[in-house]
């Protein structure tokens, strides 16, 4: 990858970074309501570094319809996948509206779908059914593993089993829960630290290139980049942090300039 | 309230949310200097969910005049009340310029006014006078209760007395101080936690629908929504958090999807 | 300095604030990737209060070339100096490309340059050479003192010696390292606190008006304003905090409204 504005002068200190359309090294952005003009403006600067955008929580339901349509179109024109937060599908499941939700989601222009059970209980049969119905409608599917509430987490072994099952049933990627804050959820403790033993346990024989780590905090991004290299898949990146993350991947930030 | 982009598919898990123009369930945004184009863009997405905007601290004094005029007009066209931070009126009081301040504020287009004593001492007579002079000039009045410096706080009983007095003297709403950070001020300790006994004491016979709680942190918003329901009045919400808060009110976020 | 929108009504509670072009009282903004339209919009509100913009880390290398050119031009038209983060020059030094970097940086339109050794080791001769080569090419030079990694810091005495040497060798200003976070780097501990004895030691006979303090956190800005007055040079200010900082300098925020 050449450095646009300094090409032929310097090279990225970390080599081998993938380019769009990426199979690994995905950056998934968490979007809590970036307005339409700012989205357009932001893409002119960052589009090469963004692979997926999540309209997080149920925020997509709060957009005036024309604004949502315009936003989805803008993102997809840049080769960026876009999906509503998993909580919205969980709400639809609770209301017995999962199938209409999938149909309507497709009509709205979403091309990815997240299947999660972060806040509700969901049987394996329902989870499998959602993955399959979504695939049938042309969605690429992200499942999420992990609970939002502290103390309700799965063990690394249970997470690994769920992860393997989801991939077998057709999920394209599996997201590891980290919430927007990166604290007190999924694999993170209340200060956003991760238990290294738990991590290694989770990883035993897991296909790391099919995992997207929710890692909103720099220290988390750094940990995964050091463990897996510049092409680890990272999620819940705030829009304003996309260039900072890309600099971290490429060794253009103090923390990764030099080899360890 | 219908969910714009998913209407007829799913309903808000939490029902009874008010719509604009709202008498309760107000969202008051803290604005530290959102530029004019971004304000316009942001309103196209969020106007239904914003009731009040505070140009916080003395920032309104730093705007080039045409930018300030355009911004106030934009907000008011969307049915949003707008006011300068209470500190600016406190500065005017210190300089013996309270009356010219009120007159000029009205000329600038502000339709709300905040009367506070967060940083200065103010006699009950001056406070009453400011409320009355502001009302005379057509302002709707917000008073604020609580001190900005830790350790100078009022007891819940004193806050309750001040609150009752302000309403009696004509205030439309009373703001409970939380600062921009939500930490170490008013009713919050250094980590942004609130003392539940202190809160219940403050609330004894207080009209909760006339209180606006400054609650910049999600855990604070969640606490008040759980205590009072989706239509509690919340303030000091950062502009980028408006959809996230609305999702929280409506049960479209993990924390409020299910009943407790 | 008159308060644009309230002039003739109230005066800034803190007097003597400098105006552009400033020799002291500089505000240096840290820019992690503000898009071009938002930059233009932001400048219409804040240009009077911004003196320097750092395109931090190696982010400038990630801009599409026309976007970078447009951004640099926009900033310089407003009398704002602009420079790439020091880490990018450190990468060039590692690759033996320092001189082409300086030449290309000038062609891109940068008018300031930061010479740092936050992440690499650099001999005094190389540091001096970089300052001199940059000056020859018409750059104004900022050097940075301090290490990015905790526990690798210089003593106040060593910092003071480096600072004096840099100024003697032609640096226009010396930046004291604080990182983007303001925590666990340079003069700050893990909670962003500063050791007052260390600070006073560092300051002994140092020319405070040639120092730019990286102070991203409000408590840090407040400490320096109280120690040096409204015209202290402060850096690593997020774009959205520029008006809040200016309010703090002028006494238009609770913390500085009254004298101590």
XYZ file of C-alpha atoms in Angstrom:
780
model
C 0.000 0.000 0.000
C 1.430 3.361 -1.028
C 1.132 6.396 1.196
C -0.945 8.716 -0.965
C 0.543 12.022 0.015
C 4.094 10.921 0.672
C 4.472 8.133 -1.890
C 7.974 7.621 -3.260
C 9.262 9.433 -0.142
C 8.546 7.003 2.661
C 7.070 3.515 2.943
C 4.700 2.254 5.620
C 6.885 0.900 8.444
C 4.564 -2.125 8.735
C 4.170 -3.932 5.421
C 1.564 -6.196 3.857
C -1.543 -4.145 4.621
C -4.468 -5.284 2.477
C -6.433 -2.985 0.159
C -10.150 -2.784 -0.662
C -12.058 -4.910 -1.291
C -10.523 -6.591 1.752
C -10.948 -10.179 2.888
C -9.005 -9.518 6.080
C -7.882 -6.404 7.837
C -11.434 -5.086 7.949
C -12.272 -1.883 9.766
C -15.874 -1.802 10.985
C -17.071 1.625 12.117
C -19.688 2.229 14.807
C -21.999 5.025 13.706
C -24.206 6.605 16.383
C -25.733 9.118 13.979
C -23.269 10.762 11.645
C -25.349 13.248 9.594
C -25.540 12.831 5.822
C -23.368 15.758 4.740
C -20.700 14.831 7.253
C -20.799 11.244 6.029
C -20.125 12.372 2.466
C -17.327 14.659 3.612
C -15.822 11.958 5.828
C -15.836 9.412 3.009
C -13.835 11.747 0.749
C -11.058 11.402 3.302
C -11.463 7.896 4.691
C -13.244 5.635 2.182
C -10.122 3.541 1.470
C -9.893 2.584 5.113
C -13.510 1.680 5.921
C -15.023 -1.706 5.089
C -18.165 -1.888 7.191
C -20.440 0.613 8.935
C -22.861 -0.351 11.684
C -25.796 1.986 12.310
C -25.590 0.994 15.917
C -28.292 0.105 18.462
C -31.680 0.895 16.953
C -30.555 4.266 15.606
C -31.448 3.378 12.010
C -35.108 3.340 13.080
C -34.809 6.983 14.095
C -33.584 8.291 10.732
C -36.054 10.092 8.514
C -36.469 7.652 5.610
C -34.846 9.797 2.894
C -31.828 10.439 5.104
C -31.407 6.718 5.746
C -31.766 5.864 2.053
C -29.205 8.492 1.061
C -26.773 7.351 3.710
C -26.917 3.677 2.795
C -26.431 4.563 -0.862
C -23.430 6.788 -0.122
C -21.747 4.035 1.846
C -22.429 1.267 -0.642
C -21.147 3.381 -3.549
C -17.824 3.403 -1.707
C -17.764 -0.366 -1.392
C -18.704 -0.257 2.273
C -21.073 -2.817 3.767
C -23.782 -1.407 6.025
C -26.003 -2.998 8.645
C -28.318 -2.097 11.518
C -27.202 -2.836 15.102
C -28.011 -6.334 16.332
C -30.299 -4.984 19.036
C -32.836 -3.932 16.428
C -33.146 -7.477 15.103
C -33.420 -8.674 18.702
C -36.371 -6.297 19.156
C -37.961 -7.691 15.987
C -37.481 -11.252 17.227
C -39.192 -10.345 20.510
C -42.119 -8.925 18.545
C -42.347 -11.982 16.258
C -41.326 -9.849 13.296
C -37.985 -11.319 12.303
C -38.963 -12.240 8.739
C -40.628 -8.908 7.881
C -37.548 -7.281 9.409
C -35.244 -9.140 7.028
C -37.405 -8.282 4.022
C -37.701 -4.635 4.955
C -33.982 -4.385 5.779
C -33.170 -5.533 2.277
C -35.620 -3.007 0.788
C -33.939 -0.241 2.774
C -30.660 -1.212 1.116
C -28.753 -2.914 3.928
C -26.406 -5.568 2.531
C -25.062 -6.987 5.800
C -27.004 -8.257 8.788
C -25.961 -8.815 12.376
C -27.463 -11.723 14.308
C -26.865 -11.325 18.028
C -28.288 -12.300 21.380
C -26.533 -9.653 23.455
C -29.692 -8.681 25.339
C -32.225 -11.503 24.814
C -32.148 -15.284 25.112
C -32.207 -17.034 21.748
C -32.386 -20.769 21.054
C -29.799 -22.339 18.730
C -32.625 -23.154 16.313
C -33.743 -19.525 16.087
C -30.168 -18.346 15.628
C -29.597 -20.861 12.842
C -32.886 -19.927 11.224
C -32.023 -16.238 11.225
C -28.646 -16.880 9.625
C -30.229 -19.016 6.926
C -33.147 -16.686 6.187
C -30.763 -13.755 5.964
C -28.440 -15.625 3.583
C -31.421 -16.579 1.420
C -32.277 -12.900 1.020
C -28.770 -12.043 -0.126
C -27.397 -10.606 3.101
C -23.861 -11.265 4.175
C -24.150 -12.294 7.794
C -22.265 -11.224 10.881
C -23.063 -13.031 14.087
C -22.073 -11.696 17.453
C -20.777 -13.690 20.370
C -20.882 -12.315 23.912
C -23.294 -10.695 26.310
C -23.690 -7.003 27.004
C -24.161 -7.288 30.753
C -21.131 -7.938 32.937
C -21.235 -11.268 34.757
C -23.404 -12.930 32.139
C -20.505 -13.716 29.851
C -19.725 -17.005 28.179
C -16.509 -18.839 28.951
C -13.808 -18.750 26.264
C -14.672 -22.385 25.512
C -18.362 -21.621 25.031
C -17.513 -18.623 22.854
C -15.256 -20.783 20.707
C -17.980 -23.387 20.274
C -20.542 -20.743 19.316
C -18.102 -19.165 16.894
C -17.394 -22.478 15.145
C -21.082 -23.293 14.924
C -21.998 -19.894 13.470
C -19.376 -20.174 10.751
C -20.544 -23.684 9.935
C -24.092 -22.423 9.623
C -23.139 -19.762 7.130
C -21.970 -16.677 8.988
C -19.367 -14.714 7.025
C -17.753 -13.222 10.114
C -18.197 -13.476 13.844
C -18.050 -10.326 15.959
C -16.701 -10.560 19.503
C -18.767 -8.261 21.736
C -17.050 -5.214 23.185
C -19.867 -2.631 23.224
C -19.421 0.996 22.298
C -17.406 1.698 25.443
C -15.065 -1.294 25.301
C -15.618 -1.765 29.033
C -17.421 -4.344 31.166
C -18.790 -6.437 28.319
C -17.799 -9.459 26.269
C -14.106 -10.103 26.761
C -13.287 -6.805 28.507
C -13.270 -5.996 32.193
C -14.457 -2.711 33.695
C -11.274 -0.876 32.671
C -11.286 -2.258 29.158
C -8.513 -4.763 29.834
C -8.620 -8.238 28.353
C -7.549 -11.425 30.149
C -4.667 -12.782 28.014
C -5.305 -16.393 29.097
C -8.968 -16.084 28.226
C -8.003 -14.653 24.860
C -5.600 -17.483 24.051
C -8.201 -20.001 25.166
C -10.786 -18.450 22.916
C -8.365 -18.520 20.037
C -7.279 -22.162 20.232
C -7.885 -23.387 16.686
C -10.289 -20.513 15.933
C -9.994 -18.962 12.459
C -8.762 -15.500 13.437
C -9.404 -14.082 9.966
C -13.148 -14.671 10.380
C -13.312 -12.837 13.698
C -14.051 -9.117 14.061
C -12.920 -7.811 17.433
C -14.938 -4.923 18.847
C -12.074 -2.743 20.015
C -13.097 0.890 20.502
C -10.106 1.788 22.713
C -6.609 2.340 21.354
C -5.022 -0.014 23.850
C -7.321 -2.773 22.588
C -6.582 -2.056 18.931
C -2.876 -2.082 19.720
C -3.110 -5.413 21.533
C -4.827 -7.104 18.591
C -2.479 -5.574 16.007
C 0.514 -6.775 18.012
C -1.010 -10.246 18.358
C -2.289 -10.689 14.768
C -0.539 -8.080 12.648
C -1.885 -5.104 10.666
C -4.626 -7.128 9.001
C -6.653 -8.085 12.037
C -10.366 -7.278 11.711
C -11.421 -4.563 14.163
C -14.836 -3.184 14.968
C -16.668 -0.428 16.843
C -14.158 2.130 15.622
C -15.559 5.671 16.011
C -15.693 7.557 12.673
C -13.158 10.141 13.853
C -10.655 7.393 14.736
C -10.400 5.744 11.317
C -7.202 7.484 10.206
C -5.667 7.044 13.649
C -6.350 3.290 13.478
C -4.976 3.044 9.962
C -1.829 4.864 11.116
C -1.557 2.330 13.947
C -1.898 -0.593 11.516
C 0.775 0.827 9.201
C 3.324 1.744 11.867
C 2.696 5.462 11.402
C 1.971 6.031 15.068
C 4.460 5.963 17.929
C 3.166 2.678 19.329
C 3.847 0.641 16.191
C 6.636 2.545 14.424
C 9.299 0.166 15.677
C 9.200 -3.638 15.866
C 8.773 -4.870 19.444
C -44.246 7.367 18.194
C -43.599 5.513 14.949
C -40.121 4.400 13.991
C -39.583 6.358 10.777
C -37.535 3.867 8.858
C -39.004 0.677 10.194
C -42.605 1.736 10.776
C -45.214 -1.022 10.399
C -42.370 -3.525 10.970
C -41.484 -3.051 14.591
C -42.719 -0.883 17.457
C -40.618 0.885 20.062
C -40.161 -1.585 22.926
C -40.820 1.252 25.413
C -44.116 2.987 24.737
C -45.567 6.405 25.461
C -42.676 8.549 24.276
C -43.799 12.152 23.767
C -43.419 14.043 20.490
C -42.513 17.653 19.736
C -43.468 20.161 20.953
C -42.815 18.296 24.224
C -43.880 19.275 27.720
C -41.921 16.398 29.240
C -39.256 14.090 27.926
C -37.096 17.037 26.904
C -33.625 16.497 25.526
C -31.343 19.461 26.157
C -28.110 19.419 24.166
C -24.823 20.944 25.325
C -23.144 22.691 22.402
C -19.462 23.590 22.795
C -19.191 25.067 19.299
C -20.888 23.019 16.612
C -20.172 24.891 13.341
C -23.069 26.220 11.312
C -22.996 23.756 8.399
C -22.700 20.828 10.743
C -25.606 22.171 12.774
C -27.815 22.258 9.678
C -26.717 18.760 8.668
C -27.217 17.425 12.195
C -30.723 18.870 12.412
C -31.774 17.058 9.224
C -31.160 13.853 11.156
C -32.014 14.727 14.754
C -34.461 17.655 14.895
C -37.341 15.478 16.149
C -35.330 14.487 19.188
C -33.908 17.825 20.326
C -35.901 20.316 22.410
C -33.295 22.687 23.803
C -29.744 23.677 22.890
C -27.388 25.398 25.317
C -24.477 27.352 23.814
C -22.501 26.411 26.852
C -20.139 28.416 29.079
C -19.525 31.788 27.449
C -18.983 30.261 23.987
C -21.781 32.332 22.416
C -19.647 35.433 23.041
C -16.929 33.944 20.836
C -19.102 33.438 17.740
C -18.742 35.902 14.877
C -22.087 37.715 14.976
C -23.459 36.447 11.624
C -22.615 32.857 12.590
C -24.449 33.220 15.889
C -27.480 34.802 14.246
C -27.658 32.045 11.624
C -27.306 29.332 14.225
C -30.026 30.653 16.522
C -32.350 31.009 13.554
C -31.667 27.452 12.351
C -32.444 26.037 15.762
C -35.589 28.054 16.345
C -36.963 27.148 12.907
C -36.875 23.544 14.110
C -38.826 24.349 17.250
C -35.748 24.165 19.434
C -35.233 26.590 22.317
C -31.777 28.107 22.575
C -29.922 29.820 25.409
C -26.445 30.924 26.461
C -24.680 29.092 29.297
C -25.493 30.364 32.771
C -21.884 31.390 33.367
C -22.228 34.211 30.858
C -25.108 35.751 32.792
C -23.061 35.303 35.971
C -20.258 37.309 34.331
C -22.763 40.022 33.397
C -24.084 40.121 36.974
C -20.528 40.549 38.276
C -20.055 43.484 35.885
C -23.377 45.085 36.839
C -24.707 44.445 33.332
C -27.517 41.995 33.928
C -30.266 44.142 32.415
C -28.350 45.079 29.241
C -27.473 41.392 28.992
C -31.131 40.393 28.997
C -32.022 43.026 26.411
C -29.135 42.108 24.139
C -29.785 38.377 24.520
C -33.306 38.895 23.263
C -32.022 40.957 20.314
C -29.640 38.147 19.424
C -32.632 35.809 19.210
C -32.277 33.699 22.343
C -35.702 32.571 23.585
C -34.648 30.779 26.769
C -32.464 32.044 29.583
C -30.581 30.201 32.287
C -30.266 31.775 35.727
C -27.547 30.078 37.755
C -25.136 30.695 40.583
C -22.756 27.843 39.858
C -19.646 29.975 40.210
C -20.689 33.166 42.027
C -22.655 33.963 45.162
C -26.095 35.396 44.415
C -28.661 36.698 46.897
C -32.219 35.356 46.730
C -33.388 38.846 45.803
C -31.066 39.056 42.792
C -32.075 35.570 41.658
C -35.755 36.460 41.890
C -35.144 39.741 40.097
C -33.359 38.002 37.221
C -36.183 35.498 36.801
C -38.763 38.261 36.751
C -36.868 40.576 34.415
C -36.240 37.695 32.025
C -39.912 36.676 32.037
C -40.927 40.298 31.384
C -38.785 40.279 28.236
C -40.444 37.133 26.921
C -37.797 34.603 27.853
C -38.721 31.185 29.106
C -36.583 30.694 32.174
C -34.435 27.810 33.305
C -32.831 28.088 36.704
C -29.989 25.887 37.772
C -29.491 24.368 41.198
C -26.081 23.135 42.343
C -22.498 24.297 42.521
C -19.732 23.551 40.049
C -16.981 23.012 42.613
C -16.903 19.726 44.528
C -17.465 20.123 48.253
C -19.525 23.282 47.870
C -22.731 21.436 47.168
C -26.120 22.010 48.670
C -27.817 19.294 50.679
C -30.752 17.534 48.985
C -33.040 19.441 51.330
C -31.571 22.808 50.342
C -31.748 21.882 46.661
C -35.397 20.929 47.048
C -36.178 24.237 48.753
C -34.400 26.224 46.034
C -36.173 24.237 43.339
C -39.611 24.908 44.845
C -38.849 28.589 45.269
C -37.603 28.997 41.687
C -40.741 27.408 40.258
C -42.899 29.603 42.457
C -41.077 32.663 41.206
C -41.703 31.823 37.587
C -39.029 29.418 36.362
C -40.309 27.084 33.660
C -37.813 24.328 34.458
C -35.091 23.757 36.997
C -31.803 22.243 35.871
C -29.856 20.060 38.294
C -26.141 20.784 37.847
C -23.966 18.009 36.426
C -21.405 19.954 34.367
C -20.171 18.884 30.975
C -18.246 15.959 32.435
C -20.939 14.581 34.720
C -18.298 14.171 37.415
C -17.528 15.892 40.712
C -20.310 18.474 40.542
C -23.901 18.917 41.662
C -25.302 15.498 42.539
C -22.441 13.417 41.083
C -19.306 12.162 42.762
C -15.894 12.002 41.107
C -16.767 8.891 39.109
C -20.124 10.235 37.983
C -22.114 8.110 40.426
C -25.129 9.482 42.203
C -26.053 8.808 45.821
C -29.478 7.061 45.623
C -30.534 8.258 49.104
C -29.595 11.807 48.223
C -31.599 11.503 45.024
C -34.711 10.205 46.789
C -34.379 12.934 49.385
C -34.149 15.566 46.714
C -37.188 14.136 45.008
C -39.528 14.012 48.006
C -42.600 15.866 46.687
C -40.578 17.585 43.945
C -42.329 17.900 40.570
C -40.087 15.624 38.494
C -41.551 16.842 35.213
C -40.181 20.337 35.863
C -36.667 19.104 36.512
C -33.989 18.758 33.812
C -31.211 16.447 34.929
C -27.777 17.194 33.503
C -26.742 13.653 32.618
C -23.914 13.558 30.064
C -22.916 9.950 30.806
C -24.895 6.945 29.603
C -25.015 5.354 33.038
C -26.665 8.535 34.344
C -29.190 8.690 31.508
C -30.018 5.048 32.111
C -30.521 5.584 35.826
C -32.996 8.422 35.271
C -34.868 6.583 32.510
C -35.233 3.544 34.768
C -36.390 5.740 37.655
C -38.775 8.023 35.735
C -39.487 6.363 32.394
C -38.706 7.419 28.828
C -40.050 10.921 29.307
C -37.644 12.217 31.896
C -36.019 15.546 30.982
C -32.298 15.140 30.381
C -29.624 17.743 29.738
C -25.987 18.233 28.732
C -26.357 15.606 26.021
C -23.519 15.904 23.476
C -24.816 16.499 19.921
C -23.427 13.173 18.696
C -25.295 11.293 21.437
C -28.822 12.436 20.594
C -29.831 9.337 18.602
C -28.145 7.052 21.139
C -30.173 8.671 23.937
C -33.391 8.449 21.946
C -32.676 4.757 21.331
C -32.186 4.345 25.080
C -35.498 6.068 25.833
C -37.367 3.881 23.322
C -35.856 0.536 24.338
C -33.819 0.328 21.139
C -30.561 -0.166 22.974
C -29.433 -3.250 24.880
C -29.825 -1.627 28.278
C -33.528 -0.878 27.934
C -34.773 -3.440 25.406
C -36.225 -5.662 28.102
C -38.221 -4.652 31.190
C -36.179 -4.928 34.391
C -10.156 41.436 22.858
C -13.837 42.229 22.336
C -16.476 39.554 22.670
C -17.886 39.470 19.139
C -21.495 38.717 19.938
C -21.798 40.497 23.241
C -19.420 43.420 22.689
C -20.297 46.605 24.560
C -22.380 44.473 26.928
C -19.794 42.492 28.828
C -16.004 42.312 28.907
C -13.893 39.194 29.201
C -13.375 38.581 32.926
C -9.694 37.787 32.258
C -7.956 40.605 30.409
C -4.938 40.897 28.135
C -5.646 38.011 25.789
C -3.547 38.285 22.637
C -4.981 38.391 19.106
C -3.813 36.856 15.822
C -1.127 36.755 14.626
C -0.064 35.714 18.125
C 3.441 35.473 19.530
C 2.182 33.937 22.759
C -1.106 32.420 23.805
C -0.968 29.977 20.917
C -3.596 27.266 20.562
C -2.286 24.226 18.692
C -4.985 21.802 17.569
C -4.488 18.056 17.179
C -6.243 16.874 14.023
C -6.822 13.122 13.655
C -8.622 13.485 10.339
C -11.133 16.317 10.203
C -12.705 16.113 6.721
C -12.334 19.031 4.355
C -15.898 20.390 4.425
C -15.977 20.191 8.193
C -12.636 21.986 8.360
C -14.016 24.884 6.306
C -17.166 25.008 8.431
C -15.180 24.827 11.666
C -12.878 27.660 10.595
C -15.844 29.975 9.988
C -16.507 29.670 13.705
C -13.066 29.229 15.255
C -10.362 30.742 13.014
C -9.616 33.597 15.424
C -8.730 31.129 18.152
C -6.519 28.661 16.274
C -2.829 29.299 15.596
C -1.427 25.889 14.667
C -2.851 22.604 13.402
C -0.979 19.313 13.631
C -2.046 16.550 11.242
C -1.118 14.097 13.919
C 0.764 10.794 13.796
C 1.288 9.811 10.163
C -2.300 10.672 9.203
C -1.220 13.184 6.543
C 0.223 10.255 4.560
C -3.272 8.725 4.407
C -5.001 11.722 2.827
C -5.795 11.594 -0.879
C -3.445 14.216 -2.299
C -6.106 16.738 -3.435
C -7.777 16.576 -0.030
C -4.466 17.264 1.721
C -3.632 20.148 -0.616
C -7.056 21.723 -0.103
C -6.841 21.353 3.651
C -3.400 22.892 3.981
C -4.488 25.803 1.801
C -7.658 26.385 3.830
C -5.685 26.515 7.057
C -2.922 28.756 5.770
C -5.455 31.224 4.305
C -6.665 31.714 7.864
C -3.183 32.440 9.152
C -2.848 29.024 10.733
C 0.440 27.124 10.657
C 0.217 23.463 9.714
C 2.565 20.522 10.195
C 2.670 16.737 10.065
C 3.021 14.770 13.317
C 6.597 14.230 14.469
C 6.257 10.460 14.111
C 6.183 10.776 10.335
C 9.549 12.518 10.279
C 10.846 9.846 12.666
C 9.756 7.195 10.133
C 11.571 9.096 7.385
C 14.728 9.298 9.513
C 14.590 5.534 10.068
C 14.340 5.040 6.317
C 17.204 7.446 5.581
C 14.776 9.814 3.851
C 14.846 12.877 6.068
C 16.007 15.323 3.379
C 13.511 14.190 0.698
C 10.883 14.365 3.440
C 11.691 18.007 4.140
C 11.652 18.898 0.445
C 8.387 17.082 -0.198
C 6.784 18.514 2.943
C 7.476 22.011 1.667
C 6.006 21.138 -1.751
C 2.871 19.859 -0.043
C 2.499 23.263 1.568
C 3.429 22.608 5.192
C 4.981 25.709 6.763
C 5.865 24.296 10.177
C 7.831 21.164 11.002
C 8.038 19.112 14.167
C 11.344 17.478 15.104
C 10.830 14.817 17.764
C 12.339 11.636 19.097
C 9.290 10.361 20.947
C 9.610 6.829 19.550
C 13.155 6.495 18.162
C 16.636 7.253 19.458
C 18.214 10.274 17.797
C 21.724 11.650 18.283
C 22.143 15.332 19.137
C 23.899 15.804 15.786
C 20.942 14.441 13.815
C 18.509 16.545 15.804
C 20.567 19.667 15.182
C 20.918 18.806 11.500
C 17.158 18.375 11.106
C 16.454 21.730 12.743
C 18.963 23.453 10.493
C 17.890 21.770 7.244
C 14.268 22.579 8.039
C 15.061 26.232 8.741
C 17.024 26.454 5.476
C 13.941 25.350 3.586
C 11.794 28.029 5.182
C 10.024 25.961 7.792
C 9.327 27.313 11.215
C 10.495 24.603 13.578
C 8.851 23.018 16.587
C 10.892 20.513 18.528
C 9.351 18.122 20.973
C 10.798 17.090 24.313
C 9.667 13.922 26.080
C 9.107 10.263 25.373
C 5.840 8.562 24.480
C 6.386 5.448 26.583
C 5.887 5.657 30.338
C 9.063 5.033 32.345
C 11.339 6.254 29.557
C 10.949 9.889 30.489
C 13.643 12.470 30.906
C 14.176 14.183 34.234
C 13.019 17.808 34.472
C 16.675 18.793 34.387
C 17.329 16.856 31.178
C 14.193 18.289 29.608
C 15.289 21.794 30.501
C 18.727 21.233 28.975
C 17.216 19.827 25.772
C 14.786 22.725 25.594
C 17.539 25.321 25.930
C 19.668 23.565 23.336
C 16.824 23.316 20.819
C 16.055 27.023 21.090
C 19.716 27.874 20.712
C 19.884 25.749 17.576
C 16.998 27.543 15.954
C 13.730 26.011 17.130
C 10.901 28.543 17.232
C 8.973 26.698 19.930
C 9.474 23.600 22.033
C 6.552 21.254 22.585
C 6.346 19.324 25.850
C 5.042 15.815 25.099
C 1.604 14.913 26.410
C 0.266 12.601 23.684
C -3.285 12.677 22.428
C -4.625 11.208 25.657
C -2.716 13.407 28.097
C -1.990 10.317 30.179
C 1.128 8.270 30.934
C 3.512 10.222 28.725
C 5.910 13.143 28.983
C 5.121 15.052 32.167
C 1.800 13.337 32.953
C 1.126 10.272 35.045
C -1.440 7.597 34.221
C -4.357 9.765 35.383
C -3.144 12.843 33.548
C -1.847 14.538 36.691
C 1.373 16.505 36.654
C 3.966 16.525 39.421
C 4.093 20.174 40.585
C 7.710 19.885 41.803
C 8.768 18.378 38.496
C 6.990 21.198 36.689
C 8.701 23.907 38.723
C 12.046 22.192 38.229
C 11.517 22.062 34.510
C 10.595 25.715 34.490
C 13.579 27.089 36.394
C 14.853 29.817 34.044
C 13.065 28.298 31.051
C 11.438 30.802 28.656
C 7.778 29.851 29.197
C 6.628 31.836 26.159
C 8.591 29.507 23.861
C 7.038 26.359 25.311
C 3.879 24.733 23.971
C 2.312 22.405 26.529
C 0.429 19.440 25.144
C -2.643 19.613 27.363
C -5.611 17.728 25.910
C -7.497 17.498 29.226
C -9.367 20.421 30.759
C -7.719 19.966 34.136
C -4.324 20.342 32.442
C -5.365 23.443 30.487
C -6.705 24.951 33.694
C -3.498 24.251 35.586
C -1.348 25.971 32.965
C -3.721 28.938 32.634
C -3.669 29.412 36.399
C 0.126 29.119 36.473
C 0.934 31.300 33.415
C -2.189 33.320 32.639
C -4.484 33.342 29.601
C -1.624 33.578 27.119
C 0.096 30.291 27.804
C 0.746 28.210 24.659
C -1.326 25.019 24.689
C -1.298 22.076 22.311
C -3.117 18.870 21.388
C -6.467 20.615 21.747
C -9.213 18.619 19.979
C -10.983 20.667 17.269
C -14.302 20.558 19.131
C -12.683 22.003 22.273
C -11.323 25.211 20.766
C -14.155 27.477 21.926
C -14.257 25.787 25.333
C -10.529 26.470 25.772
C -10.893 30.063 24.625
C -13.731 30.505 27.139
C -11.416 29.098 29.809
C -8.641 31.539 28.861
C -11.020 34.506 28.958
C -12.754 33.684 32.227
C -15.979 32.742 30.454
C -16.153 29.321 32.057
C -16.949 28.513 35.670
C -13.389 27.515 36.520
C -11.834 30.860 35.646
C -14.683 33.363 36.041
C -13.439 34.507 39.429
C -9.854 35.239 40.507
C -8.437 32.525 42.780
